[in-house]
Amino acid sequence: MPHASDTRQSIIDAVLRIIGQDGIAAVTNRRIAKEAGVSLGSVTYHFATQHELLRESLLHFVGEETRHFTALADACSDDPFDIGQAAEVVAQVAGGNAFDSRHIAPFELYVQAGRDERLRAAAAECFAAYDLLATRILIQLGAADPERLAGVAVALVFGQQLRRLATGAPAEDLVDTLLILTKFTPEQTP
């Protein structure tokens, strides 16, 4: 018999897959139960409301992302590295070449956080981890005022990811754009 935490995790994983495949509107208890391989009663037992289900799914995603990006940030603070190494880290952040449901779900959840202020704290936590990683990379690249530029770099990566998602185009220009960002600050702009 599965442990309650395993059932709960199966439900959260199913929610993230459904969101990535068909959007938040497709998240129904029946679909979750089928996707997770659990009874309908298990879904309502573990999550009393749709809001709780979305919040816990976002928090789970945020927890994974925060751990992953904090580890990457810690690795970036050890030894200086060049733009090639920075490009490798950015490629990891951008999710490589694939855009599967796991890569699409966060966009849906962040948009939902924009609509539901109860989810915003969880989204802010994840963006803080992204900003930390961006700051560490920018420091390693010798950028002027890396803390101020971190949010811009994160927005750029997210924008490129959204562009890839919407058009299917590769994000090959991302590293070049980040190079421009690290080389020029307002006081250096010609």
mmCIF file of N, CA and C in Angstrom, residues 99 160-161 163-172:
data_model
loop_
_atom_site.group_PDB
_atom_site.id
_atom_site.type_symbol
_atom_site.label_atom_id
_atom_site.label_comp_id
_atom_site.label_asym_id
_atom_site.label_seq_id
_atom_site.Cartn_x
_atom_site.Cartn_y
_atom_site.Cartn_z
ATOM 1 N N PHE A 99 11.437 21.318 -24.741
ATOM 2 C CA PHE A 99 10.399 22.078 -24.047
ATOM 3 C C PHE A 99 9.226 21.136 -23.845
ATOM 4 N N GLN A 160 13.417 34.755 -23.257
ATOM 5 C CA GLN A 160 13.909 33.870 -24.315
ATOM 6 C C GLN A 160 13.215 32.506 -24.250
ATOM 7 N N GLN A 161 13.020 32.014 -23.022
ATOM 8 C CA GLN A 161 12.316 30.738 -22.880
ATOM 9 C C GLN A 161 10.879 30.845 -23.388
ATOM 10 N N ARG A 163 9.783 32.914 -25.607
ATOM 11 C CA ARG A 163 9.876 33.015 -27.066
ATOM 12 C C ARG A 163 10.061 31.638 -27.689
ATOM 13 N N ARG A 164 10.940 30.832 -27.094
ATOM 14 C CA ARG A 164 11.143 29.458 -27.584
ATOM 15 C C ARG A 164 9.850 28.670 -27.509
ATOM 16 N N LEU A 165 9.156 28.807 -26.389
ATOM 17 C CA LEU A 165 7.905 28.092 -26.188
ATOM 18 C C LEU A 165 6.866 28.485 -27.229
ATOM 19 N N ALA A 166 6.747 29.783 -27.476
ATOM 20 C CA ALA A 166 5.718 30.293 -28.382
ATOM 21 C C ALA A 166 6.041 30.053 -29.850
ATOM 22 N N THR A 167 7.328 30.074 -30.205
ATOM 23 C CA THR A 167 7.693 29.990 -31.616
ATOM 24 C C THR A 167 8.391 28.701 -32.005
ATOM 25 N N GLY A 168 8.909 27.987 -31.022
ATOM 26 C CA GLY A 168 9.680 26.783 -31.328
ATOM 27 C C GLY A 168 11.106 27.096 -31.745
ATOM 28 N N ALA A 169 11.465 28.373 -31.748
ATOM 29 C CA ALA A 169 12.799 28.783 -32.172
ATOM 30 C C ALA A 169 13.822 28.506 -31.067
ATOM 31 N N PRO A 170 15.062 28.210 -31.451
ATOM 32 C CA PRO A 170 16.110 28.004 -30.439
ATOM 33 C C PRO A 170 16.505 29.334 -29.798
ATOM 34 N N ALA A 171 17.105 29.250 -28.624
ATOM 35 C CA ALA A 171 17.510 30.452 -27.892
ATOM 36 C C ALA A 171 19.007 30.702 -28.072
ATOM 37 N N GLU A 172 19.485 30.598 -29.303
ATOM 38 C CA GLU A 172 20.917 30.720 -29.569
ATOM 39 C C GLU A 172 21.470 32.102 -29.263
#
